Coordinates of C-alpha atoms in Angstrom, one line a residue:
Chain A
M1 CA 37.2 16.0 -38.4
T2 CA 34.8 18.8 -37.6
D3 CA 33.2 19.5 -34.3
W4 CA 29.7 18.4 -35.4
N5 CA 30.7 14.7 -35.4
R6 CA 31.0 14.9 -31.7
D7 CA 27.5 16.4 -31.3
D8 CA 25.0 13.6 -31.3
T9 CA 22.0 15.7 -32.4
F10 CA 23.8 17.9 -35.0
L11 CA 22.2 16.3 -38.1
A12 CA 18.8 16.3 -36.4
R13 CA 19.1 20.0 -35.9
W14 CA 20.2 20.5 -39.5
L15 CA 17.2 18.7 -40.8
S16 CA 14.9 20.8 -38.7
D17 CA 16.7 24.0 -39.7
E18 CA 17.8 24.8 -36.2
L19 CA 21.6 25.3 -36.8
N20 CA 22.9 28.8 -36.3
A21 CA 24.6 30.6 -39.2
E22 CA 28.1 29.7 -38.0
E23 CA 27.3 26.0 -37.6
L24 CA 25.6 25.8 -40.9
K25 CA 28.4 27.5 -42.8
A26 CA 31.0 25.1 -41.3
F27 CA 28.8 22.2 -42.2
E28 CA 28.2 23.3 -45.8
Q29 CA 31.9 23.5 -46.3
S30 CA 32.6 20.0 -45.0
S31 CA 33.3 17.2 -47.5
D32 CA 30.3 15.1 -46.6
F33 CA 27.7 17.9 -46.9
S34 CA 26.7 17.2 -50.5
H35 CA 25.9 13.5 -49.6
Y36 CA 23.7 14.6 -46.7
Q37 CA 22.0 17.2 -48.9
R38 CA 21.3 14.6 -51.6
I39 CA 19.6 12.3 -49.1
R40 CA 17.5 15.1 -47.8
E41 CA 16.4 16.3 -51.2
T42 CA 15.6 12.8 -52.4
L43 CA 13.4 12.2 -49.4
S44 CA 11.6 15.5 -49.9
N45 CA 9.9 13.9 -53.0
A46 CA 8.8 10.8 -51.2
K47 CA 5.0 10.3 -50.9
S48 CA 3.2 9.3 -47.8
L49 CA 1.5 5.9 -47.5
E50 CA -2.1 5.8 -48.6
F51 CA -4.9 4.9 -46.1
D52 CA -8.5 4.7 -47.2
T53 CA -10.1 6.1 -44.0
E54 CA -13.8 5.7 -45.0
A55 CA -13.3 2.1 -46.2
E56 CA -11.4 1.2 -43.1
L57 CA -14.0 2.8 -40.9
R58 CA -16.7 0.7 -42.6
R59 CA -14.6 -2.5 -42.0
L60 CA -14.2 -1.5 -38.4
K61 CA -17.9 -1.2 -37.9
E62 CA -18.4 -4.7 -39.3
N63 CA -15.8 -6.0 -37.0
R64 CA -17.3 -4.1 -34.1
R65 CA -20.7 -5.7 -34.6
S66 CA -19.2 -9.2 -34.1
A67 CA -17.4 -8.2 -30.9
Q68 CA -20.0 -6.5 -28.6
P69 CA -19.0 -6.1 -25.0
R70 CA -21.0 -8.1 -22.4
V71 CA -21.4 -5.6 -19.6
R72 CA -24.9 -5.7 -18.1
K73 CA -26.4 -2.6 -16.6
L74 CA -29.5 -2.4 -14.5
S75 CA -29.9 1.3 -14.1
S76 CA -33.1 2.7 -15.3
L77 CA -36.4 2.9 -13.4
A78 CA -37.9 0.8 -16.1
R79 CA -35.5 -2.1 -15.4
W80 CA -36.1 -1.7 -11.8
S81 CA -39.8 -2.0 -12.2
I82 CA -39.3 -5.1 -14.3
A83 CA -37.1 -6.5 -11.5
A84 CA -39.7 -5.6 -9.0
S85 CA -42.4 -7.4 -10.8
I86 CA -40.2 -10.5 -11.0
F87 CA -39.7 -10.1 -7.3
L88 CA -43.5 -10.1 -6.8
V89 CA -44.0 -13.1 -8.9
S90 CA -41.1 -15.2 -7.7
S91 CA -39.8 -14.3 -4.3
L92 CA -37.0 -16.8 -4.6
G93 CA -35.0 -15.1 -7.3
L94 CA -31.5 -13.7 -7.0
L95 CA -32.9 -10.2 -6.7
Y96 CA -34.9 -11.3 -3.7
L97 CA -31.8 -12.6 -2.1
W98 CA -30.1 -9.3 -2.8
Q99 CA -33.0 -7.4 -1.4
K100 CA -33.0 -9.4 1.7
E101 CA -29.3 -9.3 2.2
M102 CA -28.5 -5.7 1.3
G103 CA -31.8 -3.9 1.3
K104 CA -31.0 -1.9 -1.8
P105 CA -31.6 -2.5 -5.5
V106 CA -28.6 -3.6 -7.5
V107 CA -27.7 -0.8 -9.9
A108 CA -24.8 -2.4 -11.6
Y109 CA -22.9 -5.7 -11.7
T110 CA -20.2 -7.1 -13.8
E111 CA -19.5 -10.7 -14.8
A112 CA -16.0 -12.1 -15.2
V113 CA -13.9 -10.2 -17.7
N114 CA -16.2 -7.1 -17.7
K115 CA -15.8 -3.8 -16.0
T116 CA -18.1 -0.9 -16.0
K117 CA -18.5 2.7 -14.8
V118 CA -21.5 4.1 -12.9
E119 CA -22.3 7.7 -12.6
L120 CA -24.1 8.6 -9.4
P121 CA -26.5 11.5 -8.9
G122 CA -24.4 14.5 -8.0
G123 CA -21.5 13.6 -10.2
S124 CA -19.6 11.0 -8.2
V125 CA -18.2 8.2 -10.3
V126 CA -17.8 4.5 -9.5
K127 CA -15.7 2.2 -11.6
L128 CA -16.6 -1.5 -11.0
N129 CA -14.0 -4.2 -11.5
S130 CA -14.9 -7.7 -12.8
S131 CA -17.3 -9.9 -10.9
S132 CA -18.6 -7.2 -8.6
S133 CA -21.9 -5.5 -7.8
L134 CA -23.1 -2.2 -6.5
A135 CA -26.4 -1.3 -4.9
Y136 CA -28.0 1.9 -3.7
S137 CA -31.4 3.5 -3.4
K138 CA -32.0 6.3 -5.9
E139 CA -34.9 7.6 -3.8
E140 CA -32.9 8.0 -0.7
W141 CA -29.7 9.2 -2.4
S142 CA -30.4 12.9 -1.8
S143 CA -30.7 12.4 1.9
E144 CA -28.2 9.6 2.4
R145 CA -25.3 8.8 0.1
S146 CA -25.0 5.1 0.9
L147 CA -23.9 2.2 -1.2
D148 CA -23.5 -1.5 -0.9
L149 CA -20.6 -3.1 -2.6
S150 CA -19.5 -6.7 -3.2
G151 CA -16.3 -7.2 -5.1
E152 CA -14.0 -4.3 -6.0
A153 CA -14.7 -0.7 -7.0
Y154 CA -12.9 2.6 -7.3
F155 CA -14.7 5.7 -6.1
E156 CA -14.3 9.3 -7.1
V157 CA -16.6 11.1 -4.7
E158 CA -17.8 14.7 -5.2
K159 CA -18.0 16.9 -2.1
G160 CA -21.3 16.7 -0.2
N161 CA -22.9 14.7 2.5
T162 CA -21.1 11.8 4.0
F163 CA -20.6 9.1 1.4
T164 CA -20.7 5.6 2.8
V165 CA -19.7 2.3 1.2
H166 CA -21.0 -0.8 3.1
T167 CA -19.4 -4.2 2.6
E168 CA -19.9 -7.3 4.7
A169 CA -16.5 -6.9 6.3
G170 CA -16.7 -3.2 7.1
T171 CA -17.8 0.3 6.2
V172 CA -15.9 3.1 4.5
A173 CA -17.1 6.7 5.1
V174 CA -15.9 9.8 3.3
L175 CA -16.7 13.4 2.4
G176 CA -15.1 14.0 -1.0
T177 CA -12.2 11.9 -2.2
R178 CA -11.0 9.1 -4.4
F179 CA -10.5 5.6 -3.0
N180 CA -10.6 1.9 -3.9
V181 CA -12.6 -0.7 -1.9
K182 CA -12.0 -4.4 -2.5
L183 CA -13.8 -7.2 -0.7
R184 CA -12.8 -10.7 -1.8
K185 CA -13.4 -13.8 0.4
G186 CA -13.9 -11.8 3.5
V187 CA -10.6 -9.8 3.1
L188 CA -11.2 -6.1 2.8
D189 CA -8.7 -3.8 1.2
V190 CA -9.2 0.0 1.2
L191 CA -6.8 2.3 -0.5
C192 CA -7.1 6.1 -0.3
Y193 CA -5.8 8.1 -3.3
H194 CA -7.0 11.5 -2.4
G195 CA -8.7 13.2 0.6
K196 CA -9.6 11.3 3.7
V197 CA -11.6 8.2 4.5
Q198 CA -12.7 6.4 7.6
V199 CA -12.8 2.6 7.8
V200 CA -14.9 0.9 10.4
S201 CA -15.1 -2.8 11.0
E202 CA -16.1 -4.8 14.1
T203 CA -12.5 -4.7 15.3
V204 CA -10.9 -1.7 13.7
V205 CA -11.6 2.0 13.3
Q206 CA -9.0 3.6 11.1
E207 CA -8.7 7.0 9.4
L208 CA -6.8 6.9 6.1
T209 CA -5.4 9.9 4.3
E210 CA -3.9 10.3 0.8
G211 CA -1.4 7.5 0.1
M212 CA -2.5 5.2 2.9
G213 CA -4.1 1.8 2.6
I214 CA -5.4 -0.9 5.0
R215 CA -6.2 -4.6 4.8
I216 CA -8.6 -6.1 7.3
A217 CA -8.6 -9.9 7.4
E218 CA -9.9 -12.1 10.2
G219 CA -10.3 -9.2 12.5
R220 CA -6.7 -8.0 12.1
S221 CA -5.4 -5.1 10.1
R222 CA -2.2 -4.2 8.3
S223 CA -1.2 -1.3 6.2
L224 CA -1.0 -1.4 2.4
I225 CA 1.1 0.8 0.1
V226 CA -0.5 3.2 -2.4
E227 CA 1.9 3.8 -5.2
S228 CA -0.1 5.3 -8.0
K229 CA -2.7 8.1 -8.6
E230 CA -5.5 5.6 -9.1
P231 CA -5.8 1.8 -8.9
S232 CA -4.0 0.1 -11.8
W233 CA -7.0 -2.1 -12.7
V234 CA -8.7 1.0 -14.0
S235 CA -6.1 1.1 -16.8
G236 CA -6.0 -2.7 -17.3
I237 CA -3.3 -3.9 -14.9
I238 CA -4.1 -6.0 -11.9
S239 CA -1.8 -5.4 -9.0
L240 CA -1.8 -7.8 -6.1
Q241 CA -0.1 -7.2 -2.8
D242 CA 0.8 -10.2 -0.7
V243 CA -2.2 -12.4 -1.5
P244 CA -2.4 -16.2 -1.3
L245 CA -1.9 -18.0 -4.6
S246 CA -5.6 -19.1 -4.4
E247 CA -6.7 -15.4 -4.4
A248 CA -4.3 -14.6 -7.4
L249 CA -5.9 -17.6 -9.3
D250 CA -9.4 -16.3 -8.4
E251 CA -8.4 -12.9 -9.8
L252 CA -7.3 -14.6 -13.0
E253 CA -10.7 -16.3 -13.2
R254 CA -12.5 -13.1 -12.7
Q255 CA -10.4 -11.2 -15.3
F256 CA -10.3 -13.9 -18.0
D257 CA -13.3 -16.1 -17.2
C258 CA -10.8 -19.0 -17.2
T259 CA -10.9 -22.3 -15.3
V260 CA -8.2 -23.6 -12.9
I261 CA -8.0 -27.3 -12.8
G262 CA -6.0 -29.2 -10.1
N263 CA -5.8 -29.0 -6.4
H264 CA -3.7 -26.3 -4.9
A265 CA -5.2 -26.1 -1.4
D266 CA -2.1 -27.4 0.3
F267 CA 0.2 -24.9 -1.3
N268 CA 0.7 -21.7 0.7
G269 CA 2.5 -19.5 -1.8
I270 CA 2.1 -15.7 -1.4
Y271 CA 1.9 -13.7 -4.6
N272 CA 3.1 -10.2 -5.0
G273 CA 3.0 -8.6 -8.5
D274 CA 1.1 -7.2 -11.5
F275 CA -0.5 -8.8 -14.6
P276 CA -2.2 -7.4 -17.6
T277 CA -5.9 -8.0 -18.2
D278 CA -5.7 -8.1 -22.0
D279 CA -3.2 -11.0 -22.4
F280 CA -4.3 -14.3 -20.8
E281 CA -1.1 -16.2 -21.4
A282 CA 1.2 -13.4 -20.2
A283 CA -1.0 -13.0 -17.1
V284 CA -0.8 -16.7 -16.3
A285 CA 2.9 -16.8 -16.9
L286 CA 3.4 -13.8 -14.5
V287 CA 1.3 -15.3 -11.7
L288 CA 2.4 -18.9 -11.9
G289 CA 5.9 -18.1 -13.1
A290 CA 6.4 -16.6 -9.6
F291 CA 6.2 -20.1 -8.3
E292 CA 8.1 -21.9 -11.0
K293 CA 10.3 -23.8 -8.6
E294 CA 7.4 -25.3 -6.8
L295 CA 4.5 -25.5 -9.2
E296 CA 4.2 -27.0 -12.7
Y297 CA 1.3 -26.1 -14.9
T298 CA 0.0 -26.1 -18.5
V299 CA -2.2 -23.5 -20.2
D300 CA -4.8 -24.0 -22.9
N301 CA -5.3 -20.6 -24.4
E302 CA -8.4 -21.5 -26.5
K303 CA -10.3 -23.3 -23.7
R304 CA -9.0 -20.8 -21.2
E305 CA -7.9 -23.5 -18.9
I306 CA -5.0 -23.7 -16.5
T307 CA -4.1 -27.1 -15.3
L308 CA -1.9 -27.3 -12.2
K309 CA 0.2 -30.5 -11.9
P310 CA 0.2 -32.2 -8.5
L311 CA 2.8 -30.9 -6.0
R312 CA 6.1 -32.8 -5.9
Chain B
M1 CA -25.3 5.6 -17.8
S2 CA -26.2 6.9 -21.2
G3 CA -23.7 7.1 -24.0
E4 CA -21.1 9.7 -23.4
G5 CA -17.7 10.7 -24.8
V6 CA -16.2 8.2 -27.1
C7 CA -19.2 5.9 -26.6
D8 CA -21.1 8.4 -28.8
E9 CA -21.1 7.2 -32.4
E10 CA -20.4 10.7 -33.8
V11 CA -17.5 11.4 -31.4
Y12 CA -16.1 7.9 -32.1
D13 CA -16.2 8.5 -35.9
T14 CA -14.5 11.9 -35.5
V15 CA -11.8 10.4 -33.4
Y16 CA -11.4 7.7 -36.0
R17 CA -11.1 10.1 -38.9
E18 CA -8.7 12.3 -36.9
H19 CA -6.3 9.6 -35.6
A20 CA -6.6 6.4 -37.7
P21 CA -4.5 7.6 -40.7
G22 CA -1.7 8.8 -38.4
L23 CA -1.8 5.7 -36.3
F24 CA -1.7 3.6 -39.5
R25 CA 1.4 5.4 -40.8
F26 CA 3.1 5.3 -37.4
L27 CA 2.6 1.5 -37.3
A28 CA 3.5 0.9 -40.9
Y29 CA 6.8 2.8 -40.6
K30 CA 7.5 1.1 -37.3
H31 CA 7.0 -2.4 -38.4
G32 CA 7.3 -2.2 -42.2
N33 CA 4.1 -4.2 -42.8
E34 CA 1.1 -2.3 -44.2
A35 CA -1.4 -5.2 -43.8
K36 CA -0.4 -5.8 -40.2
A37 CA -0.6 -2.0 -39.5
R38 CA -4.2 -1.8 -40.9
D39 CA -5.2 -4.7 -38.7
T40 CA -3.6 -3.3 -35.6
V41 CA -5.5 0.0 -36.3
Q42 CA -8.7 -2.0 -36.3
E43 CA -7.9 -3.8 -33.1
S44 CA -6.9 -0.6 -31.4
F45 CA -10.2 1.1 -32.3
L46 CA -12.2 -2.0 -31.2
K47 CA -10.5 -1.8 -27.9
L48 CA -11.3 1.9 -27.7
W49 CA -15.0 1.0 -28.3
E50 CA -14.9 -1.6 -25.5
K51 CA -13.3 0.9 -23.1
C52 CA -15.2 3.9 -24.4
M53 CA -16.7 4.6 -21.0
D54 CA -13.2 5.0 -19.5
V55 CA -11.5 7.1 -22.2
L56 CA -12.1 10.8 -22.7
P57 CA -12.0 11.9 -26.3
E58 CA -8.9 14.0 -25.6
K59 CA -7.2 11.0 -24.2
A60 CA -8.2 8.8 -27.1
K61 CA -5.0 9.4 -29.1
S62 CA -2.6 8.3 -26.4
F63 CA -4.9 5.4 -25.5
L64 CA -4.8 4.2 -29.2
F65 CA -1.0 4.5 -29.5
T66 CA -0.5 2.6 -26.3
V67 CA -2.9 -0.1 -27.2
A68 CA -1.4 -0.4 -30.7
N69 CA 2.1 -0.7 -29.3
N70 CA 1.1 -3.4 -26.8
Q71 CA -0.9 -5.2 -29.4
F72 CA 2.2 -5.4 -31.6
L73 CA 4.4 -6.5 -28.8
N74 CA 1.9 -9.3 -28.0
E75 CA 2.1 -10.4 -31.6
V76 CA 5.8 -10.6 -31.5
R77 CA 5.6 -12.5 -28.2
K78 CA 3.1 -15.0 -29.6
E79 CA 5.5 -15.8 -32.4
K80 CA 8.2 -16.9 -29.9
V81 CA 8.1 -20.4 -28.7
R82 CA 8.7 -19.8 -25.1
L83 CA 7.8 -16.7 -23.1
D84 CA 10.5 -15.2 -21.0
F85 CA 9.6 -12.5 -18.5
S86 CA 13.0 -12.4 -16.8
K87 CA 14.5 -10.2 -19.5
Q88 CA 12.7 -6.9 -20.3
S89 CA 14.8 -6.1 -23.4
G90 CA 14.0 -2.8 -25.1
T91 CA 14.6 -3.9 -28.6
T92 CA 12.4 -6.3 -30.6
Q93 CA 13.5 -8.1 -33.7
V94 CA 10.9 -8.0 -36.4
D95 CA 10.9 -9.1 -40.0
H96 CA 10.6 -6.1 -42.3
E97 CA 9.0 -6.3 -45.7
S98 CA 9.3 -2.8 -46.9
P99 CA 9.3 0.6 -45.2
G100 CA 6.2 1.4 -47.4
F101 CA 6.8 4.9 -48.4
K102 CA 7.0 5.6 -52.1
L103 CA 10.3 7.0 -53.4
E104 CA 10.7 8.1 -57.0
Y105 CA 11.9 5.2 -59.1
T106 CA 15.5 6.2 -59.6
E107 CA 18.6 4.1 -58.9
Y108 CA 19.5 6.4 -56.0
G109 CA 16.0 6.3 -54.7
K110 CA 16.0 2.6 -54.6
R111 CA 19.3 2.4 -52.8
L112 CA 18.1 5.0 -50.3
E113 CA 14.9 2.9 -49.7
E114 CA 17.0 -0.2 -49.0
A115 CA 19.3 1.8 -46.7
I116 CA 16.3 3.1 -44.7
N117 CA 14.9 -0.4 -44.6
S118 CA 18.1 -1.6 -42.9
L119 CA 17.9 1.0 -40.1
P120 CA 17.1 -0.3 -36.6
E121 CA 13.3 0.0 -36.0
G122 CA 13.6 2.8 -33.5
Q123 CA 15.6 5.0 -35.9
R124 CA 13.5 4.2 -39.0
E125 CA 10.2 5.0 -37.5
V126 CA 11.4 8.4 -36.2
F127 CA 13.2 9.2 -39.4
L128 CA 10.2 8.4 -41.6
L129 CA 7.7 10.2 -39.3
N130 CA 9.8 13.3 -39.6
R131 CA 10.9 13.2 -43.2
I132 CA 7.7 11.8 -44.8
E133 CA 4.9 12.7 -42.5
K134 CA 6.6 16.0 -41.5
H135 CA 5.9 15.5 -37.8
T136 CA 8.1 17.7 -35.6
Y137 CA 10.5 16.1 -33.1
K138 CA 8.2 17.2 -30.3
Q139 CA 5.2 15.5 -31.9
I140 CA 7.1 12.3 -32.4
A141 CA 8.4 12.4 -28.9
E142 CA 4.8 12.5 -27.6
M143 CA 3.8 9.7 -29.8
L144 CA 6.6 7.4 -28.6
D145 CA 6.5 8.8 -25.0
V146 CA 10.3 9.6 -25.0
S147 CA 12.2 12.9 -24.8
V148 CA 12.8 15.2 -27.7
K149 CA 16.5 14.8 -27.1
A150 CA 16.1 11.0 -27.7
I151 CA 14.3 11.7 -31.0
E152 CA 17.1 14.1 -32.1
K153 CA 19.7 11.5 -31.3
R154 CA 17.9 8.9 -33.3
M155 CA 17.5 11.3 -36.2
H156 CA 21.2 12.1 -36.1
K157 CA 22.2 8.4 -36.0
A158 CA 19.8 7.5 -38.8
L159 CA 21.2 10.1 -41.1
L160 CA 24.7 9.3 -40.2
K161 CA 24.1 5.6 -41.0
L162 CA 22.3 6.4 -44.3
K163 CA 25.2 8.5 -45.4
T164 CA 27.7 5.8 -44.6
L165 CA 25.6 3.2 -46.5
L166 CA 25.1 5.3 -49.6
H167 CA 28.5 7.0 -49.7
P168 CA 31.1 4.7 -48.2
K169 CA 34.5 6.3 -48.1

């Protein structure tokens, strides 16, 4: 047997004409060479698969029309003036409540399932996760970079004045950096991916640098781990660190607009893990599968319903 | 928040014309099913449209290949009765109809086609992408997100297996 049988890339290099003269000569003299050569030559006549690009593009556009995304954006001045007139006519609308509570116009919000991206004056970018909203005043932006957030968002902040994100559980102030802020049910998570941020709540003042994270819940803080370069939800994976099962189920509801049936209030399971946002059944299996010894459940994929069976 | 990048219809069309045929052949060679490959191309581009705000045109290709791969894995999963997340096995069993490429209609060509069809999925896709589509090992490595060395090994194994099938001792 010749040497080349022991080299597990030899034939690959032959096919791409990368053998040196010596190797090639030895190979050509081997008894199997003619067989390999015949396979190679036969394949050189094979034709590639046909693909009708233009016809397929037309079909795609038909399909696209029946599957429009449902992200709502309230960005332009025109929309804001419409909103303002609604505000004048009916002072009990949702926008009024927002105005009263946050003092700034809502510029973007997402419903369950949706996510959106907002570009701020000056080039900073905010990516908004599902069931979240963002408010800031365009007029005052040049003098004060200040935003109100409810829900979860990832910020990529351009250098400039202090950039402040207000939530009902605390405030995050930065100069120029990338960080994620998540406020769900009074629990505030801040993860810093680049640069430096300062988190201020009634009980905690904490500076975070790259790779650091903090959770503030019921006045107490603990650190969180930052493992990636940006939050995974930006690329379609929800990653939860030590959250109660109820919060993991809420996140499923936000991501898939699904309904959870059954009482699980007595159950104090803690979930720690990831699930994809594009596969409902897989996500449910990943979350509830973590508690398979304690919880039984059924999933109806079409109705988007999860039914929890009573605890044993 | 105006249209930008891939959200722009013209940019989107350009991305389609540039990447759809390659993505189609990649999927067809991988799974041996042209109809499924065409549908997966459609679904991947629908996803690209949904996420157009998050995907830069230069990242569109890797986005599409990733989505297409996941889409296919989901399909395979759906066909299974019970999901099992405890095992993350790297190989997936799929029914192959035909590898799709057209060989000249000779007795030897037919036998070669059958032999290629019987290769494991990982070897077949690499072998056909190189031999039929003339992609370099480096290009294929990028498509599959593995090392060039891994591609070379698969090529070597594929050819070794074909020779054994066609010219048994």
